[in-house]
Short mmCIF file of C-alpha atoms in Angstrom, two decimals:
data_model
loop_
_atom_site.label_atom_id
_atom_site.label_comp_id
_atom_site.label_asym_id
_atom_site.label_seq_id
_atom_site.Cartn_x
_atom_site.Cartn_y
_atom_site.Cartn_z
CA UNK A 1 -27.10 -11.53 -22.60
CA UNK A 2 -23.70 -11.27 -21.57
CA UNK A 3 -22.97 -12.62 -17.55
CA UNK A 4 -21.20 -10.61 -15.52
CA UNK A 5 -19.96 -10.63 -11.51
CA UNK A 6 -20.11 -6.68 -10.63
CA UNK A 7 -21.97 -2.98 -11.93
CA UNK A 8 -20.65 0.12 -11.38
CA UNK A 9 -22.61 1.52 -8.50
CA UNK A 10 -23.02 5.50 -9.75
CA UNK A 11 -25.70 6.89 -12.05
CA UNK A 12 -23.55 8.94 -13.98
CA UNK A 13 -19.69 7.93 -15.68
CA UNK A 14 -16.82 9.37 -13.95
CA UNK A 15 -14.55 11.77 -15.80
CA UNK A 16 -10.67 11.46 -15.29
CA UNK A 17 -9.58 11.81 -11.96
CA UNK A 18 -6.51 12.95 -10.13
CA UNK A 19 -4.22 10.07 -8.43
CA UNK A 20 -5.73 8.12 -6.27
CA UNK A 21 -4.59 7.43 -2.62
CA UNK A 22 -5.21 4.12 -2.34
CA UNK A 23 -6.50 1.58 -4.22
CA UNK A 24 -6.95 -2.45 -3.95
CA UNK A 25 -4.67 -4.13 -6.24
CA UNK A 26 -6.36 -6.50 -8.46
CA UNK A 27 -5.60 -10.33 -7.90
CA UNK A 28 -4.33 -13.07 -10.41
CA UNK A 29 -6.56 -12.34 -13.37
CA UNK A 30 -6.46 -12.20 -17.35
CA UNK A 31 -7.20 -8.82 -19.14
CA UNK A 32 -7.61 -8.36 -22.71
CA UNK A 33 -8.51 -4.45 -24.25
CA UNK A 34 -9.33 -4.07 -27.39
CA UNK A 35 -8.50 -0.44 -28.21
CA UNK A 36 -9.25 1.66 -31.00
CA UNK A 37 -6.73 5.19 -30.68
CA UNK A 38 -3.01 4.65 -29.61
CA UNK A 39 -3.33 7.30 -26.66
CA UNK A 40 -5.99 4.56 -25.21
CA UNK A 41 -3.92 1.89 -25.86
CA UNK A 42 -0.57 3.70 -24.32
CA UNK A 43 -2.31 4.28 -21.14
CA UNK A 44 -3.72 0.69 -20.88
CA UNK A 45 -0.22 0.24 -21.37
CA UNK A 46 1.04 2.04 -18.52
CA UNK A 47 -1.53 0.79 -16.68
CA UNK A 48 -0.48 -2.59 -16.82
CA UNK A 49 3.38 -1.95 -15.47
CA UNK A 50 1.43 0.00 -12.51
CA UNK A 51 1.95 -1.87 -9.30
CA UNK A 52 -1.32 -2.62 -8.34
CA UNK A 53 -2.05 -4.66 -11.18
CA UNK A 54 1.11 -6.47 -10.84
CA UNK A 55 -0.12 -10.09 -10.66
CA UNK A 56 -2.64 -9.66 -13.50
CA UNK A 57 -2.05 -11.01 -17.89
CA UNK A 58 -2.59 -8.33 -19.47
CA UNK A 59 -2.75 -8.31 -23.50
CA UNK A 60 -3.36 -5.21 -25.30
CA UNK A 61 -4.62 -5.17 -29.32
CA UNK A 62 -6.21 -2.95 -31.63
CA UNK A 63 -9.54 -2.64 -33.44
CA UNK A 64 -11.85 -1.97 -30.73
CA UNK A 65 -15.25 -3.97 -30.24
CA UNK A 66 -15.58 -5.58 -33.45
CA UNK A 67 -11.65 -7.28 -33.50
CA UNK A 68 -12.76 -8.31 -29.51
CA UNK A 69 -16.02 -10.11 -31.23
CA UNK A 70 -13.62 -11.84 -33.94
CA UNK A 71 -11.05 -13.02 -31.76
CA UNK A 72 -13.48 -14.62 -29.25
CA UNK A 73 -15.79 -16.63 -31.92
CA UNK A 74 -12.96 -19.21 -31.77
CA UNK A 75 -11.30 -18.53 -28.09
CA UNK A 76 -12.12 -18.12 -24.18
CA UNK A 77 -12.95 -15.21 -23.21
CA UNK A 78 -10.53 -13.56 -20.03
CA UNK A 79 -11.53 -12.20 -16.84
CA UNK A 80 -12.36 -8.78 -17.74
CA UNK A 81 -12.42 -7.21 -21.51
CA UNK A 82 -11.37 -3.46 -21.54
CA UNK A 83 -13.42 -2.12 -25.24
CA UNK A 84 -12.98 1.03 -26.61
CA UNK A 85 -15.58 2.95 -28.74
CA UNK A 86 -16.08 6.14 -30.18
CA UNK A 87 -20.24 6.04 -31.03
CA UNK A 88 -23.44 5.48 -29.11
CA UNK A 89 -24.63 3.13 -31.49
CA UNK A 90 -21.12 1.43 -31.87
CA UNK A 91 -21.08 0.37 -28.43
CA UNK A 92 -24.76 -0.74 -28.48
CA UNK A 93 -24.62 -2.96 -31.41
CA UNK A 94 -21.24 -3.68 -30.58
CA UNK A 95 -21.95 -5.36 -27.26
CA UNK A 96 -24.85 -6.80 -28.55
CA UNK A 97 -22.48 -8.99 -31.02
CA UNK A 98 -19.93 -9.98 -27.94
CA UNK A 99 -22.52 -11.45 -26.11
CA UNK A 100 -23.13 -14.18 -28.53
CA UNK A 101 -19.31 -15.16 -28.36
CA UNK A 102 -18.69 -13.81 -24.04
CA UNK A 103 -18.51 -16.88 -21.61
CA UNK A 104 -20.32 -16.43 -18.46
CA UNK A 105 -19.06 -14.55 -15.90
CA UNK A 106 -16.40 -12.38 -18.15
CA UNK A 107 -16.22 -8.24 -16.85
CA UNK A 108 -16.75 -6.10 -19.77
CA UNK A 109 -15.15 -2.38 -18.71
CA UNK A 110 -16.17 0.06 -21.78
CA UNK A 111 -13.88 3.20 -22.82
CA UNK A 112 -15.98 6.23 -24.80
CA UNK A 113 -16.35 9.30 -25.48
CA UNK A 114 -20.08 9.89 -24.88
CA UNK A 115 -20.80 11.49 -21.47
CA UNK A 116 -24.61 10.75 -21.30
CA UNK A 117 -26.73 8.75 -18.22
CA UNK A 118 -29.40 7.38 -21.30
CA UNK A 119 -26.45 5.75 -22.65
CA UNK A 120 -24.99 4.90 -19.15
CA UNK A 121 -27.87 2.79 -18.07
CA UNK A 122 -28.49 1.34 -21.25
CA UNK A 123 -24.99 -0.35 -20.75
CA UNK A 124 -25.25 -1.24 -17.29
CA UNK A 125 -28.82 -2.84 -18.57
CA UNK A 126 -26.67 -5.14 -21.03
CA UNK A 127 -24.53 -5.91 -18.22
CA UNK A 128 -21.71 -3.96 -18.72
CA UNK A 129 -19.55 -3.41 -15.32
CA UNK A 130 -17.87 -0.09 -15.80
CA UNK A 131 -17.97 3.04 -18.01
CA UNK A 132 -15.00 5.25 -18.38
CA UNK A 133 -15.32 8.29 -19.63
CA UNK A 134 -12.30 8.99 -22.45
CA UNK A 135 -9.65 10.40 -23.25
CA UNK A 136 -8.48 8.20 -20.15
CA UNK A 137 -5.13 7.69 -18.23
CA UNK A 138 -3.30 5.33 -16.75
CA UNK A 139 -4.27 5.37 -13.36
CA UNK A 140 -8.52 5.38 -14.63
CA UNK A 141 -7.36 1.73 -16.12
CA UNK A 142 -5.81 1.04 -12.78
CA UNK A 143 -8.52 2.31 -10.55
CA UNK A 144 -11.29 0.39 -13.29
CA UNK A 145 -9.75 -2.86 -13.59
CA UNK A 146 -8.66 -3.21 -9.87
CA UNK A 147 -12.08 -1.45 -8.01
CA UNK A 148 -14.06 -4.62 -10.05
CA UNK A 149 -13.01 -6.83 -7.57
CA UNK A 150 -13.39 -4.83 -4.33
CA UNK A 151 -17.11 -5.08 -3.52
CA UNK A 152 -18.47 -2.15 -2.09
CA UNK A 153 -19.80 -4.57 1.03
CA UNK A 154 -16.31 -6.09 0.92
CA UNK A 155 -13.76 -5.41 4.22
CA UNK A 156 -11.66 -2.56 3.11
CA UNK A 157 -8.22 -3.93 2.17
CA UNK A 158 -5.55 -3.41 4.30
CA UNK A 159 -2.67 0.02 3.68
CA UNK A 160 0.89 -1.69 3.59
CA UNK A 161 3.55 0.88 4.24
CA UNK A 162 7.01 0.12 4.30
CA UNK A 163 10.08 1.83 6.00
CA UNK A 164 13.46 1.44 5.16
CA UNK A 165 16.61 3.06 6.15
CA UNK A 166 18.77 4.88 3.73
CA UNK A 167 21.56 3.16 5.22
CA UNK A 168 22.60 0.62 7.96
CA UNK A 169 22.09 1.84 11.26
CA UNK A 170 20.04 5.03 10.87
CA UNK A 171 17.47 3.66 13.38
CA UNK A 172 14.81 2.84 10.79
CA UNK A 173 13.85 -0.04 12.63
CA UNK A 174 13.08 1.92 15.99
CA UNK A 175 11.31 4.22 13.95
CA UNK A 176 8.85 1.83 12.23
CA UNK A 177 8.24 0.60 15.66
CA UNK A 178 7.19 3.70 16.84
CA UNK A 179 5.40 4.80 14.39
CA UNK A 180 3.54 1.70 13.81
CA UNK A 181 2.76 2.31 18.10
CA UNK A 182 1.51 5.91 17.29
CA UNK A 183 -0.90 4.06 14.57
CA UNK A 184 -2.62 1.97 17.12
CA UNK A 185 -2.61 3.99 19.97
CA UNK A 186 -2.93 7.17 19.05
CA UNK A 187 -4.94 6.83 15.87
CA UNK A 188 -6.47 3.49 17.24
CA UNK A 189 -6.23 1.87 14.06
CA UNK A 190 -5.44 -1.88 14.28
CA UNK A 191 -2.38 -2.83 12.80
CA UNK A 192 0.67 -5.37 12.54
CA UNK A 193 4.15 -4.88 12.30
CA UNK A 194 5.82 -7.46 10.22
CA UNK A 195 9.82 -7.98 10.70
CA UNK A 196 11.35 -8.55 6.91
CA UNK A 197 14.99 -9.09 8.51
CA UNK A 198 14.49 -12.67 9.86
CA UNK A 199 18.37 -13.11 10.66
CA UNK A 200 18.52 -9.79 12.79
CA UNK A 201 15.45 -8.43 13.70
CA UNK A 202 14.56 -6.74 16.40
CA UNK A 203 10.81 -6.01 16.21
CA UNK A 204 10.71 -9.24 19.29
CA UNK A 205 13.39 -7.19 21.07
CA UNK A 206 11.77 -3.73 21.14
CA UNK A 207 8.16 -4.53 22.00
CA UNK A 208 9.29 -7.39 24.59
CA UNK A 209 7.82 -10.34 22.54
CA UNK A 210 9.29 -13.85 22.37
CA UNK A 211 6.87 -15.70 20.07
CA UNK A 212 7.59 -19.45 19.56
CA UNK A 213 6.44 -18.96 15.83
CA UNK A 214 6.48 -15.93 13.40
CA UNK A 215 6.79 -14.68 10.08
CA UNK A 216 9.50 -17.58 9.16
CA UNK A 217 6.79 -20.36 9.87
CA UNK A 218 4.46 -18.25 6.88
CA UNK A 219 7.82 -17.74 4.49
CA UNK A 220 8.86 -21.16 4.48
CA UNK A 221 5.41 -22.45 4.59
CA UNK A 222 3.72 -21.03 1.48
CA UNK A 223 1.15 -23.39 1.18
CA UNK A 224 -0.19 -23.03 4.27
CA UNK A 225 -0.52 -19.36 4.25
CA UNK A 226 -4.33 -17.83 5.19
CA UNK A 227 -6.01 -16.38 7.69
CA UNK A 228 -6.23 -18.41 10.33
CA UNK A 229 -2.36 -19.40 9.96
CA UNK A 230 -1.28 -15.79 9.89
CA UNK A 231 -3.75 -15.43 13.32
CA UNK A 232 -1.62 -18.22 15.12
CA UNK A 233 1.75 -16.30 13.99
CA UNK A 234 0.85 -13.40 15.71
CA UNK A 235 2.25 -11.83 18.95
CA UNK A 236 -0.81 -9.62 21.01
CA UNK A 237 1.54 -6.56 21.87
CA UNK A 238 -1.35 -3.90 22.53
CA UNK A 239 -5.32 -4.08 22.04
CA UNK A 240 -4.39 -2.51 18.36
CA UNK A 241 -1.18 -3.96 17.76
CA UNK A 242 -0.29 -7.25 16.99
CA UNK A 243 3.44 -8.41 15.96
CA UNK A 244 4.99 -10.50 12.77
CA UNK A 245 8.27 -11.44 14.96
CA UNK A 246 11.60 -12.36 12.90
CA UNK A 247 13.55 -15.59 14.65
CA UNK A 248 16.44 -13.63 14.27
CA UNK A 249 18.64 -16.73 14.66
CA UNK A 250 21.26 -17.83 12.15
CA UNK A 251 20.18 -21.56 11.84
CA UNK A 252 19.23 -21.55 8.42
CA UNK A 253 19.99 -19.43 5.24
CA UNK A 254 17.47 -16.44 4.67
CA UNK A 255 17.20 -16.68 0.54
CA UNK A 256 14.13 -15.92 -0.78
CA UNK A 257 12.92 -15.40 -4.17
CA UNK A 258 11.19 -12.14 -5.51
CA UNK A 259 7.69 -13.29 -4.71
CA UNK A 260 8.72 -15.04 -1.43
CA UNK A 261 6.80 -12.39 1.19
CA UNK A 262 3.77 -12.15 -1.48
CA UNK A 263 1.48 -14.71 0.42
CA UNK A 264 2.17 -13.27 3.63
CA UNK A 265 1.28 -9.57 2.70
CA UNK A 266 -1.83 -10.64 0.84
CA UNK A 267 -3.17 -11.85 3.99
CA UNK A 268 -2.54 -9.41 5.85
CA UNK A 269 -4.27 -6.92 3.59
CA UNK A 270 -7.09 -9.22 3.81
CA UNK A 271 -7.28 -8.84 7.63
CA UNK A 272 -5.46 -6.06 8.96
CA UNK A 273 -5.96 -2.43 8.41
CA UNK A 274 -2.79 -0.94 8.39
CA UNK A 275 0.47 -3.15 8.05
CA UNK A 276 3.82 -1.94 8.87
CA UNK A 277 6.88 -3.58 6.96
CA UNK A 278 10.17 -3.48 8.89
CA UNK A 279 11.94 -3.83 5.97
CA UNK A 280 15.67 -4.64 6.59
CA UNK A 281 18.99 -2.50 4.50
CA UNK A 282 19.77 -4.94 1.64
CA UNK A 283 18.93 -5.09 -1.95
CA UNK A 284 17.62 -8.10 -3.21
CA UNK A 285 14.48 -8.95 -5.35
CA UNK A 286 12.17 -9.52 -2.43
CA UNK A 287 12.63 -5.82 -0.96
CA UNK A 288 12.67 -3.98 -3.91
CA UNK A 289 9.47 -6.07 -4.54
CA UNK A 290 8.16 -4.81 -0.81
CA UNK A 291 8.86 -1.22 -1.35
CA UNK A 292 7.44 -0.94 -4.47
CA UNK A 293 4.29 -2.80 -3.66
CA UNK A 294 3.50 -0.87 -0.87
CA UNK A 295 0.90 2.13 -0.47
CA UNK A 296 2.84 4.60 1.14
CA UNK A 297 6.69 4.36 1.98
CA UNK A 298 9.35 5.92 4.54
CA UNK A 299 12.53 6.15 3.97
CA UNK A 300 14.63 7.36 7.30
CA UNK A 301 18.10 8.49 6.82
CA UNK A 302 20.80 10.38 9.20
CA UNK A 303 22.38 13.90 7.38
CA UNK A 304 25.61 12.45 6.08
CA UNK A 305 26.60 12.20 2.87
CA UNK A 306 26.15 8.35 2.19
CA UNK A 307 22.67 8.65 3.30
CA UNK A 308 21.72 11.82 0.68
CA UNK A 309 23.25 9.13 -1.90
CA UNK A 310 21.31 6.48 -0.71
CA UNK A 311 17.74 8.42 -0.48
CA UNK A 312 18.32 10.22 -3.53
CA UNK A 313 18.57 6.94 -5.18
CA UNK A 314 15.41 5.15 -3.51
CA UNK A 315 13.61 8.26 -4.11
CA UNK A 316 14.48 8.43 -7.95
CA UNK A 317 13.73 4.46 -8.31
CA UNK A 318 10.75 4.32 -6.65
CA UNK A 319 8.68 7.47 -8.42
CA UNK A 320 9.73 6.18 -11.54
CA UNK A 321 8.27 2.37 -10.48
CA UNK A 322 5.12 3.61 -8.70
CA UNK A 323 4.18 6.27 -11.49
CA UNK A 324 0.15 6.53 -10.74
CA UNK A 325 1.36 6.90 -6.35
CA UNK A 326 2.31 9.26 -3.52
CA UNK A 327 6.03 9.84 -3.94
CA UNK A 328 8.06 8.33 -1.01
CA UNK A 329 8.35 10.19 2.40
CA UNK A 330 10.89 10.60 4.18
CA UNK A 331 12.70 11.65 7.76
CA UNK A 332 15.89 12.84 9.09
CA UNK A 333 16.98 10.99 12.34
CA UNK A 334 19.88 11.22 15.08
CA UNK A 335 20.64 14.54 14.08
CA UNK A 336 23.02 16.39 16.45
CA UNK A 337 25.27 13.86 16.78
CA UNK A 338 28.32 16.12 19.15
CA UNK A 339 31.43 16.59 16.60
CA UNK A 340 29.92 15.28 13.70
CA UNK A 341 29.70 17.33 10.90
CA UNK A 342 26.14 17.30 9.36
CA UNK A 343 24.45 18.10 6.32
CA UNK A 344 21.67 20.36 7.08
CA UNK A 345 18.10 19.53 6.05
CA UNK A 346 17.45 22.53 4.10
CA UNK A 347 20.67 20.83 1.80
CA UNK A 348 19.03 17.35 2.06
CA UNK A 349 16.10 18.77 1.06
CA UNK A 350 16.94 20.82 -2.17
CA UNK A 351 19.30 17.40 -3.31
CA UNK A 352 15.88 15.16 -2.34
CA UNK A 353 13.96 17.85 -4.15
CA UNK A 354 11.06 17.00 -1.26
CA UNK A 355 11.00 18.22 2.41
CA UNK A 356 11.63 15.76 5.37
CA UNK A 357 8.80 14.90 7.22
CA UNK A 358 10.35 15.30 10.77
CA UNK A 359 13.77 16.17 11.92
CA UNK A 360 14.69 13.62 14.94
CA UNK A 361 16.80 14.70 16.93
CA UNK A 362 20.17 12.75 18.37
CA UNK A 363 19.04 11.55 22.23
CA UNK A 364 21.13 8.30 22.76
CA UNK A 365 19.88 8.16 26.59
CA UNK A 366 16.24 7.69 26.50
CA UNK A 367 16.20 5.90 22.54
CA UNK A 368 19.30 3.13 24.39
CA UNK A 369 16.85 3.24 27.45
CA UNK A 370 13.69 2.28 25.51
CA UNK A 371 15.75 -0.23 23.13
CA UNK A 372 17.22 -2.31 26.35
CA UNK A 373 13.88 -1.67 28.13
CA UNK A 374 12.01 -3.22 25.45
CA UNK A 375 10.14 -0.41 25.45
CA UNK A 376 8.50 2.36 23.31
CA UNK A 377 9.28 6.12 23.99
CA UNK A 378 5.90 7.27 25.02
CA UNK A 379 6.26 4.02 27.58
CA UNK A 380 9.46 5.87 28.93
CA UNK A 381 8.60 9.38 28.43
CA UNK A 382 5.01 10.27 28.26
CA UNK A 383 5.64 13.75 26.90
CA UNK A 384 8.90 13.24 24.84
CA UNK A 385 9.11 15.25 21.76
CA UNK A 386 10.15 12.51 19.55
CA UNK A 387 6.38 11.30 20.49
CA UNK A 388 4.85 13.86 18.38
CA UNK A 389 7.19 13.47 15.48
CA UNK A 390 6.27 9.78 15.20
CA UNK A 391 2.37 10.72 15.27
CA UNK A 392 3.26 13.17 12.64
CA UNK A 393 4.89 10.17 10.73
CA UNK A 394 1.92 7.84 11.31
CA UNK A 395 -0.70 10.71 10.31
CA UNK A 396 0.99 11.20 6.57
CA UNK A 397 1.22 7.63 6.34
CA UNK A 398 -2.35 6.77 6.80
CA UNK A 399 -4.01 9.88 5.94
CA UNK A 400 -5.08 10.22 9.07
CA UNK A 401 -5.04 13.97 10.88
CA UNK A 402 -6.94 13.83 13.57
CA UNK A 403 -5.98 11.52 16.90
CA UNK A 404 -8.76 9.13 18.91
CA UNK A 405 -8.86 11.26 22.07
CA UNK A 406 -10.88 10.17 25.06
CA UNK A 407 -13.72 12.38 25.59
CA UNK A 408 -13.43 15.44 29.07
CA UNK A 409 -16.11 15.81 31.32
CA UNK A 410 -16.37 17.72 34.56
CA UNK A 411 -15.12 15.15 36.92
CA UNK A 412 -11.50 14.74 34.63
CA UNK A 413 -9.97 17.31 36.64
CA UNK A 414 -10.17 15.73 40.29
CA UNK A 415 -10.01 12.05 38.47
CA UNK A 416 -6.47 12.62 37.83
CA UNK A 417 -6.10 14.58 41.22
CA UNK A 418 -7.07 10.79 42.31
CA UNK A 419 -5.16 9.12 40.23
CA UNK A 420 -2.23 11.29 41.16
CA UNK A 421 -2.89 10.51 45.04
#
């Protein structure tokens, strides 16, 4: 009998599904599939240049169950084996002849074409961990592979999401902040904002933090990265929300390789629900790396010309790179700006090909207050517009539409008479 870590949970095989939301990516493993049709072995193949299964080997060959029994009688068997098979008695027979070459412990994840819960159990009997319904797509491989190593008892893993400005100076930082405030307070999800630019950040600045340590000490410190390391980087800001400061000093040279942040954000998936990346306007390996690895993504950009460029760009890059996710979102801020001539949204829109998510408008007094305050808007302004746009920002973002509000009773109305006394 063949060994295996995980079964599928449900009674009966699941048929292809639309795109899924969110799902875990799948850590440093080896995948072989043994496929039998080229339409299953083009969507494996897709499937392996999906994001989420970014750190895993995968190897792709044809021939199905009995080529997977050949080639193991004289090698180790990987992590997980994707098989494809067309008959009941194919896959039977056929898994019965694997497990006398399988080494312990090896996932088997079987592709057919026989919707039936007789045959379903049988496999999960034999050990098998999943069942996937053909003909299948790309994002069925992803959700398979990647959903075998997220127990059901397991802590849910954390939603990265990444904002960016289309260009230097559109205020994407402020927004992120702000947002990333509306997350925790107003949706009372606990969550972390991490500041990517470490030379200029100002993530300390805005939330009136001066950590002695931060998200340098985990960068340059790879080794050291886990849990309890992250825990001693972070700055309490709110019950909810916890800060990643940047030193934003110019003592040392900020070069990083592509991977360089990977460490960090693993972590932080591992112990934070939601995770806000401040990620700063360059282009380098290690933020196109960010953005694409991240569950959802904002772009913010002001209604000039430059920044229609710039989002049209990011928007084209990153649909074609995260193929099986939610296309990118993205907001229009400081608009209004007196004498400056504008492009209007509706424009922005038809060039994006996608709707804004908010319009912000151009108030330099209370965003320069809040910024040299080291304060959020709803700290200066309690009923500020902006306020709502940023919970309308953090509800797409997290899927979340409804807001933690504090139950009325009868005595609210002469509590706040009280209050206001």
């Amino acid at each position: 009998m063949i060994s295996y870590a995980r079964q599928t949970q449900d009674e009966q095989p699941e048929a292809p599904s639309p795109v899924e939301e969110h799902i875990a990516p799948a850590p440093r493993v080896s995948v072989q599939a043994f496929c039998e049709t080229v339409e299953t072995a083009a969507a494996v193949q897709s499937a392996g240049e999906d994001r989420r299964l970014g750190k895993a080997h995968l190897k792709i060959q044809m021939g199905g169950m009995a080529a997977a029994t050949e080639a193991y009688r004289s090698a180790p068997t990987p992590n997980v084996i994707v098989l494809e098979s067309d008959g009941r008695n194919d896959i039977l027979s056929g898994l019965d002849h694997l497990a006398t070459v399988c080494d312990a412990g090896t996932r088997v994840v079987v592709i057919g074409r026989i919707n039936d819960v007789t045959l379903y159990r049988e496999l999960v009997r034999r050990g098998v961990s999943d069942y996937v319904l053909a003909p299948v797509g790309p994002i069925d491989v992803v959700r398979s592979i990647c959903n075998l190593f997220s127990a059901p008892e397991a802590k849910a893993v954390g939603r990265i999401i990444a904002v960016v400005g289309a260009k230097g100076g559109v205020g994407a930082s402020t927004i992120s902040h702000n947002v990333a405030w509306a997350i925790a307070r107003d949706l009372a999800m606990d969550a972390v904002v991490a500041d990517l630019d470490l030379a200029f950040g100002t993530a300390g600045l805005d939330y009136n933090q001066d950590p002695p340590q931060g998200i340098a000490d985990a960068v340059f410190s790879p080794d050291r990265v886990d849990t309890a390391f992250i825990d001693r980087l972070l700055s309490k800001c709110t019950d909810h929300l916890s800060l990643l400061a940047a030193p934003a000093t110019l003592d040392r040279v900020y070069d990083f390789g592509t991977d360089a942040f990977d460490a960090v954000f693993d972590t932080l998936r591992s112990t934070m629900p939601c995770i806000v990346l401040d990620v700063p306007h360059q282009w380098s390996g290690w933020t196109k790396r960010a953005l694409i690895g991240a569950d959802d993504i904002l772009i913010v950009a002001a209604p000039d010309l430059a920044n229609l460029r710039n989002t049209k760009n990011l928007f084209d890059l990153l649909k074609a790179s995260r193929p099986n996710d939610r296309p990118p979102l993205y907001c229009l801020n400081q608009v209004g700006v007196p004498k400056r001539p504008e492009i209007a949204a509706a424009e922005f829109a038809k060039a994006i090909e996608s709707q804004p998510v908010v319009s912000i408008p151009f108030e330099p007094q209370i965003f320069g207050s809040a910024a040299n305050n080291g304060q959020m808007i709803a700290e200066i302004s309690a009923n500020h517009k902006s306020i709502e746009m940023f919970l309308q920002i953090a509800q797409r973002l997290t899927g979340r539409s409804e807001t933690k509000k504090q139950k009325s009773s009868l005595l609210s109305p002469l509590i706040e008479k009280l209050r206001g006394k």
